[in-house]
Coordinates of C-alpha atoms in Angstrom, one line a residue:
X1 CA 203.3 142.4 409.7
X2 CA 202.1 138.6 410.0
X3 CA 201.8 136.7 407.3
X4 CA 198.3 136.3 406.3
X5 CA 197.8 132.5 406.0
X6 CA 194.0 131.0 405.0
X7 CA 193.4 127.5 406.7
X8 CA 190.5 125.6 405.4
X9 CA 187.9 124.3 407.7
X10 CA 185.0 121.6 407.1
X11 CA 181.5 121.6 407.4
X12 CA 179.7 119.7 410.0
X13 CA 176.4 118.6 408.9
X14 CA 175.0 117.9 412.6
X15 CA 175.5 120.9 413.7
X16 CA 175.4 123.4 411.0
X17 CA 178.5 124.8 411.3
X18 CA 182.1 125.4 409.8
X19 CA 185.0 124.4 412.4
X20 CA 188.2 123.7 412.9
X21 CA 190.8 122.0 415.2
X22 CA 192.5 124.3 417.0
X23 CA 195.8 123.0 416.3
X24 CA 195.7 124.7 413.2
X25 CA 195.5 128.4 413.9
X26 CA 197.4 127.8 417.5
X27 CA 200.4 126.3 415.3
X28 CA 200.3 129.1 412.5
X29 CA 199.8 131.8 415.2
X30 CA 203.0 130.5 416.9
X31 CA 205.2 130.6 414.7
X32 CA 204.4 134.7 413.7
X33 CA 201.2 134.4 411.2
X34 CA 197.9 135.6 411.3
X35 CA 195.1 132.6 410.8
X36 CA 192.3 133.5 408.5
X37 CA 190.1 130.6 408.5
X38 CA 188.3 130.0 405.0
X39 CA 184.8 128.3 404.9
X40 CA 184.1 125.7 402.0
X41 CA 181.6 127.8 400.2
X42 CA 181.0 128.2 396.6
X43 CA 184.3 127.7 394.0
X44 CA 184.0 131.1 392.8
X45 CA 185.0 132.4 396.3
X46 CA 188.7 130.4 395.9
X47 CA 190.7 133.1 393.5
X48 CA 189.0 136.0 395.9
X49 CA 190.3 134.2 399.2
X50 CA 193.2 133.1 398.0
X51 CA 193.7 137.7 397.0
X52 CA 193.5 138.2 400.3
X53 CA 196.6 135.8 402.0
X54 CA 200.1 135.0 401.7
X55 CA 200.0 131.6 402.0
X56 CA 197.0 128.6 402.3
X57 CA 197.0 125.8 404.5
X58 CA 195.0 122.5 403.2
X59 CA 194.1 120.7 407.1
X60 CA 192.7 117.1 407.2
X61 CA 189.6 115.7 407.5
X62 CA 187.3 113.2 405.8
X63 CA 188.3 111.3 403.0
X64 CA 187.9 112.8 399.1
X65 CA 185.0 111.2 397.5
X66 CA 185.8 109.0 394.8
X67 CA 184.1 110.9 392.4
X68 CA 186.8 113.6 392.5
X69 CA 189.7 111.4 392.3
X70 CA 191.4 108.4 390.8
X71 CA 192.6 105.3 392.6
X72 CA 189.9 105.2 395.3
X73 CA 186.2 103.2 395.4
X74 CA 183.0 104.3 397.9
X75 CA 182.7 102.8 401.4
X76 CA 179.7 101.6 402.3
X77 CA 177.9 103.7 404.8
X78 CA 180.7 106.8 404.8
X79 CA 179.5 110.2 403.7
X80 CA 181.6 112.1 401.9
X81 CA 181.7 116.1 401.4
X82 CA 182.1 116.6 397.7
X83 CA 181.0 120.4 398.1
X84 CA 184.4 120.8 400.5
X85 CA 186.5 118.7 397.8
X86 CA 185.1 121.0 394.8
X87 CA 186.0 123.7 396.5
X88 CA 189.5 122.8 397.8
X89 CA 190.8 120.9 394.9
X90 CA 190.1 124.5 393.3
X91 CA 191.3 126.3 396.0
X92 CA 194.8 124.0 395.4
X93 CA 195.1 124.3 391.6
X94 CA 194.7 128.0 392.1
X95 CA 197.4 128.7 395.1
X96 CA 200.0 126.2 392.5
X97 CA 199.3 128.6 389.4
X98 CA 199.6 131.5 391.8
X99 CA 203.2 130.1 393.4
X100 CA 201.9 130.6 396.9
X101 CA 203.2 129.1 399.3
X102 CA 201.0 126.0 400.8
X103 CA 201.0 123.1 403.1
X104 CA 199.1 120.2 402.9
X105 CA 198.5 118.0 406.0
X106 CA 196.9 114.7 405.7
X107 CA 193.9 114.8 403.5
X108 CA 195.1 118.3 402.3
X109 CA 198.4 116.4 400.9
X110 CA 196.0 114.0 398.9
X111 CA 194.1 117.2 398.2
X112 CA 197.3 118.4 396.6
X113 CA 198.2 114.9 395.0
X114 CA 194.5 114.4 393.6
X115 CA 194.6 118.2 392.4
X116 CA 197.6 117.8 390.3
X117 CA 196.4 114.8 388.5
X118 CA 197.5 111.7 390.6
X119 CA 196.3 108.9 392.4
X120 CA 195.5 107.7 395.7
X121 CA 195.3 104.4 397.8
X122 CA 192.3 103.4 398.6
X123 CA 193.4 101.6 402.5
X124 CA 197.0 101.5 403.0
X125 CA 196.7 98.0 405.5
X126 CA 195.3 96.2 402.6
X127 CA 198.6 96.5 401.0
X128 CA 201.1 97.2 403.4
X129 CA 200.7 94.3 405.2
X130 CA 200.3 95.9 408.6
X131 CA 204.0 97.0 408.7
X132 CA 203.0 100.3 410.0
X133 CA 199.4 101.2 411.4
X134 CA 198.9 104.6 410.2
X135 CA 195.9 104.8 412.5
X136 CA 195.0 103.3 415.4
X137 CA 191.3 103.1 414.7
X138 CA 189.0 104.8 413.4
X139 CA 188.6 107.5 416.5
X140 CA 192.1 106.9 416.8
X141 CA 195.5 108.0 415.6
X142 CA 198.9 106.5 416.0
X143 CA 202.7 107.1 416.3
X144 CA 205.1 105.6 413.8
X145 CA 208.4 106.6 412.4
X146 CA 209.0 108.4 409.4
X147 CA 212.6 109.3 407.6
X148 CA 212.9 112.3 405.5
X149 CA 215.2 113.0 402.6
X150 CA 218.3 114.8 402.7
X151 CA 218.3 118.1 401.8
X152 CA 214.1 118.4 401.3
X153 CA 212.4 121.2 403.1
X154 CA 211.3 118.2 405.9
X155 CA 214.5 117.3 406.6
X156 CA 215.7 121.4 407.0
X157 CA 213.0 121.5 409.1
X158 CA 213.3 118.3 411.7
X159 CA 216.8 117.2 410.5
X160 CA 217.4 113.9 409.0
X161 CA 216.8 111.8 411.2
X162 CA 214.1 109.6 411.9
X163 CA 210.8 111.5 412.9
X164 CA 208.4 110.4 415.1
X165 CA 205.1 111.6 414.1
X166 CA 201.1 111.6 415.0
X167 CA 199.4 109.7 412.4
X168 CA 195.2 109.5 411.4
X169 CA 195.5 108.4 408.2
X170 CA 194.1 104.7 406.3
X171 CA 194.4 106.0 402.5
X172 CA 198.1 107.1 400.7
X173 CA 199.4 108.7 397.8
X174 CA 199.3 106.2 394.3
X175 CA 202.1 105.8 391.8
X176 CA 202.3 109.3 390.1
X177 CA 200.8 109.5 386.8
X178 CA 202.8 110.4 383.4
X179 CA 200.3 112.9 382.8
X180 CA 200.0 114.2 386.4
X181 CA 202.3 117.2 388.0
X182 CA 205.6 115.2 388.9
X183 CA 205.8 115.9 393.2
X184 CA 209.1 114.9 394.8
X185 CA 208.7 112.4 397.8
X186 CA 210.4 113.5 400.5
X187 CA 209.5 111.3 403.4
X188 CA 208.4 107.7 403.8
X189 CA 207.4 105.4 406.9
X190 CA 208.8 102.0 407.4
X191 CA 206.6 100.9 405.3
X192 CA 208.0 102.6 401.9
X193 CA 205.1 104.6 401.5
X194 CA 205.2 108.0 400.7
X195 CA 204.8 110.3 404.0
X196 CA 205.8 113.8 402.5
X197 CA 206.2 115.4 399.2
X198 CA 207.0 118.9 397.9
X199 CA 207.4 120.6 394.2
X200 CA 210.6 122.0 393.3
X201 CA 211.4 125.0 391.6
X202 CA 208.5 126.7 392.1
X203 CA 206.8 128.5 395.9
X204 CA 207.2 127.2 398.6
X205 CA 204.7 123.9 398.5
X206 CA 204.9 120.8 400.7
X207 CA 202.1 117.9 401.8
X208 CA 202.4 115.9 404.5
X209 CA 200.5 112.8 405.9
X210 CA 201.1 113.2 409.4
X211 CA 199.1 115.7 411.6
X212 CA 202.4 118.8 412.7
X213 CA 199.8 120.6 414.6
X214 CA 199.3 117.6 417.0
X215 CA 199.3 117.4 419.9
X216 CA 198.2 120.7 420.8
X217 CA 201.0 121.5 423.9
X218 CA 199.7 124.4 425.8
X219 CA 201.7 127.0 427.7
X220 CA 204.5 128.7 426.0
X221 CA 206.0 126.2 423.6
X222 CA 207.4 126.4 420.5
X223 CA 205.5 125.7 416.9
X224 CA 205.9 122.8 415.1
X225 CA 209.4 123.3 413.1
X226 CA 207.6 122.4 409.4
X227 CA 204.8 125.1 410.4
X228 CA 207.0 127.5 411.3
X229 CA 209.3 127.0 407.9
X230 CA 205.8 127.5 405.8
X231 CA 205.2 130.7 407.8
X232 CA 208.2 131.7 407.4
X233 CA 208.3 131.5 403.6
X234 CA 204.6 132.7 403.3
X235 CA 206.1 136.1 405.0
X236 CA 208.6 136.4 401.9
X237 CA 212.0 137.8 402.6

């Protein structure tokens, strides 16, 4: 049977309605699992979702509002969905105590950072110095390098070479806290910020800051090689 794996969608206030990129599911479906999209409804929902699947993947979207983590300050003018960060920051602490196996991409890895205690950065080119645009603009992403670590579930799944990968991203992941769950970084752009990180010793659990369900090929090709390895583990042995 197919893995069950829940993929988080977002509300869209315009139009009343819970969506999704298609990337998502089309990835996950490719490489052998079975998509069950989860709305962001009330937290008591999380622990009876999270019964039903075999693994959960955190997608991107807008940023996390300040109230709900550490390291960031509002934006004048940007609105925020603190319902869909209650309910997936809940949603991540509950997949970690139940070792399943999850993926993080882009604001679900600072999901997964801010969950376990740590920090973020508030606008990466205010303090990298514009080594690396990690997005193009604000409607637009980029394409910059990124080198994983030897012997981390990234590099088993691309190699270890240098990866290049779709980017939408303007905040990063902080300094880990001494308080906060401890996540080894396994990736970082040119830049020396951190790209990836995973937990060790425990399920299956990675977050990355790039976007592996983009772009959406169509036709017959292959899934991304990272989704396929969190497939893969969420079906067990």
């Amino acid at each position: 049977m197919r893995p069950r794996i829940g993929v988080t969608s977002r509300f869209r206030e315009a139009i009343q309605s819970h969506s999704i990129h298609r990337g998502y599911v089309e990835q996950v479906a490719r490489a052998g699992g079975l998509p069950v999209v989860v709305p962001c409804l009330a937290e008591e929902l999380c622990e009876p979702y999270l019964s039903i699947v075999d693994g959960l993947l955190l997608t991107g979207g807008e940023d996390i509002d300040p109230a709900h983590c550490t390291g960031t300050t509002g934006q004048a003018g940007y609105v925020y969905q603190p319902g869909r960060d209650r309910f997936e920051i809940r949603l991540a602490r509950s997949a970690l105590d139940r070792g399943l196996p999850t993926l993080g991409i882009c604001r679900g890895a600072q999901i997964l950072h801010t969950a376990t205690g740590n920090p973020l950065i508030p606008h990466l080119p205010d303090v990298n110095g514009g080594l690396v645009a990690h997005r193009t603009s604000l409607t637009e992403p980029s394409r910059h390098g990124v080198t994983p670590v030897a012997g981390s579930k990234v590099a088993d799944a691309y190699g270890e070479g240098q990866l290049k990968v779709t980017s939408y991203h303007h905040q990063g992941l902080g300094e880990q806290t001494p308080g906060g769950v401890r996540w080894r970084v396994t990736a970082r752009s040119d830049d020396s910020f951190a790209e990836a990180i995973e937990r060790e010793g425990v399920a299956w659990t990675v977050g990355v800051l790039w976007h592996p369900e983009l772009p959406v090929d169509e036709g017959d090709s292959g899934p991304d090689p990272l989704i396929a390895a969190f497939v893969s583990a969420a079906a067990g042995p």
